[in-house]
Amino acid sequence: MSQFVRFCLVGALGFLIDAGVLQVLLRTVATNPYKARIFSFLAAASFTWFCNRHYTFRTANRASRAEWLRYIGLMALGALVNYAVYALFILTMAYARAQPWTAVATGSVAALGVNFTLSRLLYRPKSSGN
C-alpha cells in the first residue's frame, strides 16, 4: 500500500475524530463552533501524528514532545487552509451551520495535499552525509 494511501486512511480516521469531538463539544460544553473547532483539530492532529509516524512513514525514531510540536507546527499551514474553508462554509451556508461535520470534511479535503507534503518533509529519511 502506498504511503499516500496510508496517509489518506489515517486522515480519514482523523476526520472522524475531528468531526466527532466537534459534535460532542457543541452538544455539551461549547456553543461557539469556531472555538470548538480549535480543540477538535488538536485532538485529530495528535491522533494523526501518532498514526502517521508509526503507520504511514514508519519512523524508527523515538516519539517525543519536540517531534509532536514540529508536526503540529508544520500542520498549522494545512490547518489554516482547513480552518479557512470550514469558517467560510459555516459563515455562508445554513446547511453547514446545521451539520458542521460537512464543513469539517470540506476543510479536511482542501488541506490534504498541504498536510501530506509537509508530513513527508518531517519524516523524510536523513541523508548519511556521503
mmCIF file of N, CA and C in Angstrom:
data_model
loop_
_atom_site.group_PDB
_atom_site.id
_atom_site.type_symbol
_atom_site.label_atom_id
_atom_site.label_comp_id
_atom_site.label_asym_id
_atom_site.label_seq_id
_atom_site.Cartn_x
_atom_site.Cartn_y
_atom_site.Cartn_z
ATOM 1 N N MET A 1 0.851 -1.173 0.000
ATOM 2 C CA MET A 1 0.000 0.000 0.000
ATOM 3 C C MET A 1 0.900 1.241 0.000
ATOM 4 N N SER A 2 0.584 2.190 -0.842
ATOM 5 C CA SER A 2 1.445 3.364 -0.963
ATOM 6 C C SER A 2 1.345 4.263 0.276
ATOM 7 N N GLN A 3 2.387 5.067 0.429
ATOM 8 C CA GLN A 3 2.446 5.992 1.553
ATOM 9 C C GLN A 3 1.259 6.966 1.510
ATOM 10 N N PHE A 4 0.899 7.423 0.313
ATOM 11 C CA PHE A 4 -0.207 8.369 0.191
ATOM 12 C C PHE A 4 -1.531 7.733 0.596
ATOM 13 N N VAL A 5 -1.744 6.475 0.213
ATOM 14 C CA VAL A 5 -2.989 5.789 0.591
ATOM 15 C C VAL A 5 -3.038 5.620 2.109
ATOM 16 N N ARG A 6 -1.902 5.229 2.722
ATOM 17 C CA ARG A 6 -1.867 5.114 4.191
ATOM 18 C C ARG A 6 -2.147 6.472 4.835
ATOM 19 N N PHE A 7 -1.580 7.531 4.256
ATOM 20 C CA PHE A 7 -1.813 8.880 4.771
ATOM 21 C C PHE A 7 -3.303 9.234 4.698
ATOM 22 N N CYS A 8 -3.938 8.868 3.585
ATOM 23 C CA CYS A 8 -5.373 9.146 3.423
ATOM 24 C C CYS A 8 -6.213 8.354 4.426
ATOM 25 N N LEU A 9 -5.824 7.096 4.683
ATOM 26 C CA LEU A 9 -6.562 6.290 5.667
ATOM 27 C C LEU A 9 -6.446 6.902 7.060
ATOM 28 N N VAL A 10 -5.240 7.293 7.434
ATOM 29 C CA VAL A 10 -5.048 7.943 8.739
ATOM 30 C C VAL A 10 -5.838 9.255 8.775
ATOM 31 N N GLY A 11 -5.796 9.990 7.668
ATOM 32 C CA GLY A 11 -6.543 11.244 7.600
ATOM 33 C C GLY A 11 -8.046 11.038 7.741
ATOM 34 N N ALA A 12 -8.542 9.943 7.160
ATOM 35 C CA ALA A 12 -9.979 9.649 7.277
ATOM 36 C C ALA A 12 -10.348 9.381 8.733
ATOM 37 N N LEU A 13 -9.493 8.638 9.431
ATOM 38 C CA LEU A 13 -9.742 8.403 10.859
ATOM 39 C C LEU A 13 -9.618 9.713 11.644
ATOM 40 N N GLY A 14 -8.658 10.529 11.261
ATOM 41 C CA GLY A 14 -8.504 11.841 11.900
ATOM 42 C C GLY A 14 -9.732 12.708 11.691
ATOM 43 N N PHE A 15 -10.309 12.605 10.497
ATOM 44 C CA PHE A 15 -11.551 13.344 10.223
ATOM 45 C C PHE A 15 -12.665 12.908 11.167
ATOM 46 N N LEU A 16 -12.780 11.583 11.371
ATOM 47 C CA LEU A 16 -13.828 11.089 12.274
ATOM 48 C C LEU A 16 -13.624 11.630 13.690
ATOM 49 N N ILE A 17 -12.373 11.681 14.128
ATOM 50 C CA ILE A 17 -12.087 12.235 15.456
ATOM 51 C C ILE A 17 -12.404 13.731 15.478
ATOM 52 N N ASP A 18 -11.963 14.451 14.456
ATOM 53 C CA ASP A 18 -12.209 15.892 14.380
ATOM 54 C C ASP A 18 -13.713 16.179 14.425
ATOM 55 N N ALA A 19 -14.461 15.535 13.549
ATOM 56 C CA ALA A 19 -15.905 15.780 13.481
ATOM 57 C C ALA A 19 -16.615 15.287 14.739
ATOM 58 N N GLY A 20 -16.188 14.149 15.282
ATOM 59 C CA GLY A 20 -16.818 13.605 16.489
ATOM 60 C C GLY A 20 -16.586 14.476 17.708
ATOM 61 N N VAL A 21 -15.342 14.897 17.916
ATOM 62 C CA VAL A 21 -15.036 15.773 19.058
ATOM 63 C C VAL A 21 -15.786 17.093 18.903
ATOM 64 N N LEU A 22 -15.846 17.607 17.674
ATOM 65 C CA LEU A 22 -16.578 18.861 17.433
ATOM 66 C C LEU A 22 -18.045 18.705 17.820
ATOM 67 N N GLN A 23 -18.669 17.622 17.387
ATOM 68 C CA GLN A 23 -20.083 17.405 17.713
ATOM 69 C C GLN A 23 -20.291 17.292 19.219
ATOM 70 N N VAL A 24 -19.408 16.547 19.893
ATOM 71 C CA VAL A 24 -19.540 16.381 21.346
ATOM 72 C C VAL A 24 -19.384 17.727 22.046
ATOM 73 N N LEU A 25 -18.382 18.500 21.642
ATOM 74 C CA LEU A 25 -18.170 19.811 22.277
ATOM 75 C C LEU A 25 -19.367 20.731 22.057
ATOM 76 N N LEU A 26 -19.895 20.747 20.835
ATOM 77 C CA LEU A 26 -21.018 21.644 20.538
ATOM 78 C C LEU A 26 -22.299 21.228 21.266
ATOM 79 N N ARG A 27 -22.422 19.964 21.559
ATOM 80 C CA ARG A 27 -23.630 19.496 22.257
ATOM 81 C C ARG A 27 -23.489 19.516 23.770
ATOM 82 N N THR A 28 -22.263 19.717 24.280
ATOM 83 C CA THR A 28 -22.075 19.652 25.730
ATOM 84 C C THR A 28 -21.539 20.949 26.334
ATOM 85 N N VAL A 29 -20.366 21.368 25.969
ATOM 86 C CA VAL A 29 -19.728 22.473 26.683
ATOM 87 C C VAL A 29 -19.503 23.737 25.865
ATOM 88 N N ALA A 30 -19.558 23.672 24.557
ATOM 89 C CA ALA A 30 -19.237 24.845 23.742
ATOM 90 C C ALA A 30 -20.415 25.201 22.843
ATOM 91 N N THR A 31 -20.629 26.480 22.655
ATOM 92 C CA THR A 31 -21.657 26.916 21.723
ATOM 93 C C THR A 31 -21.048 27.633 20.531
ATOM 94 N N ASN A 32 -19.792 27.990 20.637
ATOM 95 C CA ASN A 32 -19.122 28.698 19.549
ATOM 96 C C ASN A 32 -18.420 27.675 18.650
ATOM 97 N N PRO A 33 -18.897 27.496 17.392
ATOM 98 C CA PRO A 33 -18.298 26.472 16.526
ATOM 99 C C PRO A 33 -16.862 26.768 16.118
ATOM 100 N N TYR A 34 -16.448 28.027 16.155
ATOM 101 C CA TYR A 34 -15.075 28.377 15.773
ATOM 102 C C TYR A 34 -14.091 27.962 16.878
ATOM 103 N N LYS A 35 -14.438 28.280 18.137
ATOM 104 C CA LYS A 35 -13.563 27.884 19.244
ATOM 105 C C LYS A 35 -13.559 26.366 19.422
ATOM 106 N N ALA A 36 -14.710 25.748 19.281
ATOM 107 C CA ALA A 36 -14.785 24.287 19.430
ATOM 108 C C ALA A 36 -13.920 23.591 18.393
ATOM 109 N N ARG A 37 -13.839 24.165 17.221
ATOM 110 C CA ARG A 37 -13.047 23.550 16.141
ATOM 111 C C ARG A 37 -11.564 23.533 16.471
ATOM 112 N N ILE A 38 -11.086 24.507 17.202
ATOM 113 C CA ILE A 38 -9.667 24.524 17.587
ATOM 114 C C ILE A 38 -9.351 23.280 18.417
ATOM 115 N N PHE A 39 -10.198 22.953 19.376
ATOM 116 C CA PHE A 39 -9.952 21.788 20.231
ATOM 117 C C PHE A 39 -10.140 20.471 19.468
ATOM 118 N N SER A 40 -11.131 20.425 18.599
ATOM 119 C CA SER A 40 -11.322 19.181 17.834
ATOM 120 C C SER A 40 -10.155 18.971 16.871
ATOM 121 N N PHE A 41 -9.630 20.053 16.317
ATOM 122 C CA PHE A 41 -8.482 19.923 15.426
ATOM 123 C C PHE A 41 -7.256 19.412 16.174
ATOM 124 N N LEU A 42 -7.000 19.946 17.367
ATOM 125 C CA LEU A 42 -5.839 19.486 18.139
ATOM 126 C C LEU A 42 -5.959 18.004 18.491
ATOM 127 N N ALA A 43 -7.164 17.549 18.813
ATOM 128 C CA ALA A 43 -7.358 16.120 19.099
ATOM 129 C C ALA A 43 -7.055 15.286 17.855
ATOM 130 N N ALA A 44 -7.577 15.710 16.722
ATOM 131 C CA ALA A 44 -7.357 14.968 15.473
ATOM 132 C C ALA A 44 -5.891 15.016 15.041
ATOM 133 N N ALA A 45 -5.261 16.170 15.161
ATOM 134 C CA ALA A 45 -3.853 16.296 14.760
ATOM 135 C C ALA A 45 -2.943 15.439 15.639
ATOM 136 N N SER A 46 -3.250 15.350 16.920
ATOM 137 C CA SER A 46 -2.456 14.497 17.805
ATOM 138 C C SER A 46 -2.608 13.029 17.419
ATOM 139 N N PHE A 47 -3.821 12.633 17.095
ATOM 140 C CA PHE A 47 -4.069 11.258 16.648
ATOM 141 C C PHE A 47 -3.318 10.972 15.344
ATOM 142 N N THR A 48 -3.404 11.885 14.369
ATOM 143 C CA THR A 48 -2.752 11.633 13.077
ATOM 144 C C THR A 48 -1.232 11.665 13.213
ATOM 145 N N TRP A 49 -0.709 12.476 14.126
ATOM 146 C CA TRP A 49 0.741 12.469 14.369
ATOM 147 C C TRP A 49 1.181 11.069 14.805
ATOM 148 N N PHE A 50 0.484 10.513 15.778
ATOM 149 C CA PHE A 50 0.843 9.188 16.280
ATOM 150 C C PHE A 50 0.750 8.135 15.170
ATOM 151 N N CYS A 51 -0.348 8.130 14.439
ATOM 152 C CA CYS A 51 -0.556 7.114 13.398
ATOM 153 C C CYS A 51 0.375 7.322 12.199
ATOM 154 N N ASN A 52 0.582 8.557 11.795
ATOM 155 C CA ASN A 52 1.463 8.788 10.650
ATOM 156 C C ASN A 52 2.899 8.409 10.955
ATOM 157 N N ARG A 53 3.365 8.681 12.162
ATOM 158 C CA ARG A 53 4.762 8.342 12.473
ATOM 159 C C ARG A 53 4.953 6.828 12.561
ATOM 160 N N HIS A 54 3.938 6.091 13.039
ATOM 161 C CA HIS A 54 4.065 4.638 13.196
ATOM 162 C C HIS A 54 3.605 3.855 11.976
ATOM 163 N N TYR A 55 2.572 4.298 11.301
ATOM 164 C CA TYR A 55 1.961 3.532 10.213
ATOM 165 C C TYR A 55 2.324 4.083 8.830
ATOM 166 N N THR A 56 2.131 5.377 8.618
ATOM 167 C CA THR A 56 2.335 5.942 7.284
ATOM 168 C C THR A 56 3.814 6.037 6.933
ATOM 169 N N PHE A 57 4.616 6.660 7.812
ATOM 170 C CA PHE A 57 6.021 6.911 7.497
ATOM 171 C C PHE A 57 6.969 5.949 8.206
ATOM 172 N N ARG A 58 6.449 5.179 9.149
ATOM 173 C CA ARG A 58 7.189 4.113 9.836
ATOM 174 C C ARG A 58 8.575 4.557 10.289
ATOM 175 N N THR A 59 8.608 5.628 11.013
ATOM 176 C CA THR A 59 9.875 6.133 11.509
ATOM 177 C C THR A 59 10.364 5.281 12.680
ATOM 178 N N ALA A 60 11.659 5.112 12.754
ATOM 179 C CA ALA A 60 12.245 4.337 13.847
ATOM 180 C C ALA A 60 12.638 5.237 15.011
ATOM 181 N N ASN A 61 12.578 6.543 14.784
ATOM 182 C CA ASN A 61 12.939 7.478 15.855
ATOM 183 C C ASN A 61 11.924 7.413 16.981
ATOM 184 N N ARG A 62 12.418 7.630 18.175
ATOM 185 C CA ARG A 62 11.551 7.610 19.345
ATOM 186 C C ARG A 62 10.649 8.849 19.346
ATOM 187 N N ALA A 63 9.370 8.657 19.668
ATOM 188 C CA ALA A 63 8.434 9.778 19.733
ATOM 189 C C ALA A 63 8.841 10.721 20.850
ATOM 190 N N SER A 64 8.650 12.003 20.606
ATOM 191 C CA SER A 64 8.984 12.990 21.629
ATOM 192 C C SER A 64 8.023 14.168 21.552
ATOM 193 N N ARG A 65 7.997 14.937 22.613
ATOM 194 C CA ARG A 65 7.172 16.139 22.627
ATOM 195 C C ARG A 65 7.658 17.126 21.561
ATOM 196 N N ALA A 66 8.984 17.193 21.375
ATOM 197 C CA ALA A 66 9.543 18.107 20.368
ATOM 198 C C ALA A 66 9.064 17.717 18.970
ATOM 199 N N GLU A 67 9.049 16.413 18.682
ATOM 200 C CA GLU A 67 8.568 15.978 17.367
ATOM 201 C C GLU A 67 7.094 16.308 17.206
ATOM 202 N N TRP A 68 6.301 16.076 18.266
ATOM 203 C CA TRP A 68 4.873 16.408 18.207
ATOM 204 C C TRP A 68 4.697 17.904 17.928
ATOM 205 N N LEU A 69 5.492 18.738 18.586
ATOM 206 C CA LEU A 69 5.402 20.186 18.370
ATOM 207 C C LEU A 69 5.785 20.559 16.940
ATOM 208 N N ARG A 70 6.844 19.919 16.386
ATOM 209 C CA ARG A 70 7.216 20.178 14.991
ATOM 210 C C ARG A 70 6.088 19.760 14.047
ATOM 211 N N TYR A 71 5.493 18.595 14.327
ATOM 212 C CA TYR A 71 4.393 18.107 13.494
ATOM 213 C C TYR A 71 3.219 19.084 13.541
ATOM 214 N N ILE A 72 2.817 19.482 14.734
ATOM 215 C CA ILE A 72 1.701 20.418 14.879
ATOM 216 C C ILE A 72 2.048 21.742 14.196
ATOM 217 N N GLY A 73 3.310 22.181 14.340
ATOM 218 C CA GLY A 73 3.737 23.416 13.684
ATOM 219 C C GLY A 73 3.646 23.325 12.172
ATOM 220 N N LEU A 74 4.113 22.207 11.604
ATOM 221 C CA LEU A 74 4.012 22.028 10.159
ATOM 222 C C LEU A 74 2.559 21.916 9.704
ATOM 223 N N MET A 75 1.755 21.268 10.526
ATOM 224 C CA MET A 75 0.349 21.102 10.160
ATOM 225 C C MET A 75 -0.426 22.401 10.287
ATOM 226 N N ALA A 76 0.191 23.416 10.902
ATOM 227 C CA ALA A 76 -0.502 24.698 11.074
ATOM 228 C C ALA A 76 -0.862 25.304 9.725
ATOM 229 N N LEU A 77 -0.001 25.134 8.732
ATOM 230 C CA LEU A 77 -0.318 25.671 7.405
ATOM 231 C C LEU A 77 -1.537 24.956 6.822
ATOM 232 N N GLY A 78 -1.521 23.634 6.900
ATOM 233 C CA GLY A 78 -2.692 22.875 6.447
ATOM 234 C C GLY A 78 -3.918 23.211 7.283
ATOM 235 N N ALA A 79 -3.688 23.438 8.581
ATOM 236 C CA ALA A 79 -4.795 23.792 9.467
ATOM 237 C C ALA A 79 -5.400 25.137 9.076
ATOM 238 N N LEU A 80 -4.555 26.057 8.649
ATOM 239 C CA LEU A 80 -5.086 27.356 8.212
ATOM 240 C C LEU A 80 -5.981 27.189 6.983
ATOM 241 N N VAL A 81 -5.531 26.362 6.034
ATOM 242 C CA VAL A 81 -6.361 26.084 4.858
ATOM 243 C C VAL A 81 -7.657 25.405 5.291
ATOM 244 N N ASN A 82 -7.517 24.379 6.142
ATOM 245 C CA ASN A 82 -8.651 23.619 6.639
ATOM 246 C C ASN A 82 -9.633 24.546 7.371
ATOM 247 N N TYR A 83 -9.125 25.351 8.285
ATOM 248 C CA TYR A 83 -9.983 26.217 9.106
ATOM 249 C C TYR A 83 -10.630 27.312 8.256
ATOM 250 N N ALA A 84 -9.891 27.868 7.289
ATOM 251 C CA ALA A 84 -10.455 28.918 6.436
ATOM 252 C C ALA A 84 -11.649 28.387 5.636
ATOM 253 N N VAL A 85 -11.499 27.178 5.101
ATOM 254 C CA VAL A 85 -12.607 26.589 4.345
ATOM 255 C C VAL A 85 -13.774 26.283 5.278
ATOM 256 N N TYR A 86 -13.467 25.718 6.465
ATOM 257 C CA TYR A 86 -14.504 25.431 7.469
ATOM 258 C C TYR A 86 -15.264 26.710 7.824
ATOM 259 N N ALA A 87 -14.528 27.784 8.162
ATOM 260 C CA ALA A 87 -15.163 29.040 8.580
ATOM 261 C C ALA A 87 -15.983 29.645 7.450
ATOM 262 N N LEU A 88 -15.478 29.554 6.219
ATOM 263 C CA LEU A 88 -16.221 30.073 5.071
ATOM 264 C C LEU A 88 -17.549 29.347 4.912
ATOM 265 N N PHE A 89 -17.522 28.025 5.057
ATOM 266 C CA PHE A 89 -18.754 27.249 4.919
ATOM 267 C C PHE A 89 -19.719 27.542 6.064
ATOM 268 N N ILE A 90 -19.202 27.643 7.308
ATOM 269 C CA ILE A 90 -20.071 27.941 8.456
ATOM 270 C C ILE A 90 -20.694 29.329 8.285
ATOM 271 N N LEU A 91 -19.893 30.266 7.804
ATOM 272 C CA LEU A 91 -20.355 31.643 7.655
ATOM 273 C C LEU A 91 -21.386 31.794 6.548
ATOM 274 N N THR A 92 -21.234 31.048 5.461
ATOM 275 C CA THR A 92 -22.055 31.306 4.277
ATOM 276 C C THR A 92 -23.146 30.275 3.993
ATOM 277 N N MET A 93 -23.099 29.117 4.661
ATOM 278 C CA MET A 93 -24.052 28.067 4.310
ATOM 279 C C MET A 93 -24.846 27.619 5.539
ATOM 280 N N ALA A 94 -26.154 27.764 5.464
ATOM 281 C CA ALA A 94 -27.023 27.348 6.566
ATOM 282 C C ALA A 94 -26.888 25.843 6.824
ATOM 283 N N TYR A 95 -26.730 25.071 5.753
ATOM 284 C CA TYR A 95 -26.603 23.618 5.923
ATOM 285 C C TYR A 95 -25.346 23.279 6.721
ATOM 286 N N ALA A 96 -24.243 23.984 6.476
ATOM 287 C CA ALA A 96 -23.000 23.735 7.216
ATOM 288 C C ALA A 96 -23.152 24.119 8.680
ATOM 289 N N ARG A 97 -23.931 25.161 8.966
ATOM 290 C CA ARG A 97 -24.177 25.533 10.369
ATOM 291 C C ARG A 97 -25.014 24.467 11.063
ATOM 292 N N ALA A 98 -25.941 23.860 10.356
ATOM 293 C CA ALA A 98 -26.789 22.811 10.945
ATOM 294 C C ALA A 98 -26.054 21.478 11.037
ATOM 295 N N GLN A 99 -25.152 21.221 10.105
ATOM 296 C CA GLN A 99 -24.391 19.964 10.049
ATOM 297 C C GLN A 99 -22.907 20.322 9.932
ATOM 298 N N PRO A 100 -22.251 20.756 11.029
ATOM 299 C CA PRO A 100 -20.881 21.246 10.936
ATOM 300 C C PRO A 100 -19.877 20.227 10.412
ATOM 301 N N TRP A 101 -20.196 18.938 10.497
ATOM 302 C CA TRP A 101 -19.260 17.930 10.001
ATOM 303 C C TRP A 101 -19.033 18.079 8.500
ATOM 304 N N THR A 102 -20.007 18.622 7.772
ATOM 305 C CA THR A 102 -19.814 18.824 6.334
ATOM 306 C C THR A 102 -18.744 19.886 6.071
ATOM 307 N N ALA A 103 -18.697 20.906 6.918
ATOM 308 C CA ALA A 103 -17.657 21.935 6.791
ATOM 309 C C ALA A 103 -16.298 21.361 7.193
ATOM 310 N N VAL A 104 -16.281 20.492 8.206
ATOM 311 C CA VAL A 104 -15.036 19.827 8.613
ATOM 312 C C VAL A 104 -14.514 18.970 7.454
ATOM 313 N N ALA A 105 -15.387 18.222 6.809
ATOM 314 C CA ALA A 105 -14.982 17.351 5.699
ATOM 315 C C ALA A 105 -14.424 18.165 4.546
ATOM 316 N N THR A 106 -15.078 19.240 4.203
ATOM 317 C CA THR A 106 -14.613 20.068 3.093
ATOM 318 C C THR A 106 -13.255 20.683 3.408
ATOM 319 N N GLY A 107 -13.087 21.176 4.623
ATOM 320 C CA GLY A 107 -11.800 21.736 5.032
ATOM 321 C C GLY A 107 -10.697 20.691 5.033
ATOM 322 N N SER A 108 -11.019 19.482 5.450
ATOM 323 C CA SER A 108 -10.027 18.405 5.502
ATOM 324 C C SER A 108 -9.546 18.023 4.107
ATOM 325 N N VAL A 109 -10.446 17.920 3.169
ATOM 326 C CA VAL A 109 -10.061 17.591 1.793
ATOM 327 C C VAL A 109 -9.209 18.715 1.205
ATOM 328 N N ALA A 110 -9.583 19.949 1.488
ATOM 329 C CA ALA A 110 -8.828 21.091 0.956
ATOM 330 C C ALA A 110 -7.388 21.102 1.475
ATOM 331 N N ALA A 111 -7.160 20.627 2.676
ATOM 332 C CA ALA A 111 -5.828 20.673 3.292
ATOM 333 C C ALA A 111 -5.016 19.396 3.081
ATOM 334 N N LEU A 112 -5.583 18.373 2.456
ATOM 335 C CA LEU A 112 -4.914 17.073 2.315
ATOM 336 C C LEU A 112 -3.536 17.178 1.675
ATOM 337 N N GLY A 113 -3.440 17.812 0.541
ATOM 338 C CA GLY A 113 -2.153 17.905 -0.171
ATOM 339 C C GLY A 113 -1.103 18.666 0.617
ATOM 340 N N VAL A 114 -1.516 19.743 1.250
ATOM 341 C CA VAL A 114 -0.587 20.537 2.061
ATOM 342 C C VAL A 114 -0.056 19.684 3.214
ATOM 343 N N ASN A 115 -0.937 18.993 3.895
ATOM 344 C CA ASN A 115 -0.524 18.182 5.046
ATOM 345 C C ASN A 115 0.373 17.006 4.641
ATOM 346 N N PHE A 116 0.067 16.359 3.513
ATOM 347 C CA PHE A 116 0.890 15.227 3.075
ATOM 348 C C PHE A 116 2.298 15.691 2.730
ATOM 349 N N THR A 117 2.395 16.778 1.990
ATOM 350 C CA THR A 117 3.716 17.300 1.610
ATOM 351 C C THR A 117 4.533 17.683 2.840
ATOM 352 N N LEU A 118 3.930 18.362 3.790
ATOM 353 C CA LEU A 118 4.659 18.786 4.990
ATOM 354 C C LEU A 118 5.026 17.594 5.876
ATOM 355 N N SER A 119 4.165 16.594 5.949
ATOM 356 C CA SER A 119 4.477 15.393 6.733
ATOM 357 C C SER A 119 5.657 14.637 6.126
ATOM 358 N N ARG A 120 5.693 14.561 4.808
ATOM 359 C CA ARG A 120 6.837 13.898 4.147
ATOM 360 C C ARG A 120 8.138 14.623 4.454
ATOM 361 N N LEU A 121 8.084 15.932 4.554
ATOM 362 C CA LEU A 121 9.289 16.692 4.911
ATOM 363 C C LEU A 121 9.759 16.328 6.316
ATOM 364 N N LEU A 122 8.835 16.171 7.244
ATOM 365 C CA LEU A 122 9.192 15.859 8.629
ATOM 366 C C LEU A 122 9.775 14.461 8.747
ATOM 367 N N TYR A 123 9.209 13.508 8.019
ATOM 368 C CA TYR A 123 9.622 12.109 8.180
ATOM 369 C C TYR A 123 10.490 11.596 7.037
ATOM 370 N N ARG A 124 11.046 12.478 6.227
ATOM 371 C CA ARG A 124 11.926 12.022 5.149
ATOM 372 C C ARG A 124 13.185 11.402 5.762
ATOM 373 N N PRO A 125 13.721 10.419 5.074
ATOM 374 C CA PRO A 125 14.941 9.784 5.607
ATOM 375 C C PRO A 125 16.083 10.788 5.697
ATOM 376 N N LYS A 126 16.849 10.659 6.764
ATOM 377 C CA LYS A 126 18.013 11.523 6.940
ATOM 378 C C LYS A 126 19.108 11.074 5.986
ATOM 379 N N SER A 127 19.773 12.035 5.360
ATOM 380 C CA SER A 127 20.885 11.663 4.478
ATOM 381 C C SER A 127 22.079 11.258 5.336
ATOM 382 N N SER A 128 22.867 10.341 4.804
ATOM 383 C CA SER A 128 24.018 9.847 5.570
ATOM 384 C C SER A 128 25.201 10.800 5.507
ATOM 385 N N GLY A 129 25.127 11.833 4.652
ATOM 386 C CA GLY A 129 26.208 12.797 4.548
ATOM 387 C C GLY A 129 27.292 12.353 3.593
ATOM 388 N N ASN A 130 27.078 11.231 2.893
ATOM 389 C CA ASN A 130 28.069 10.754 1.925
ATOM 390 C C ASN A 130 27.894 11.396 0.583
#
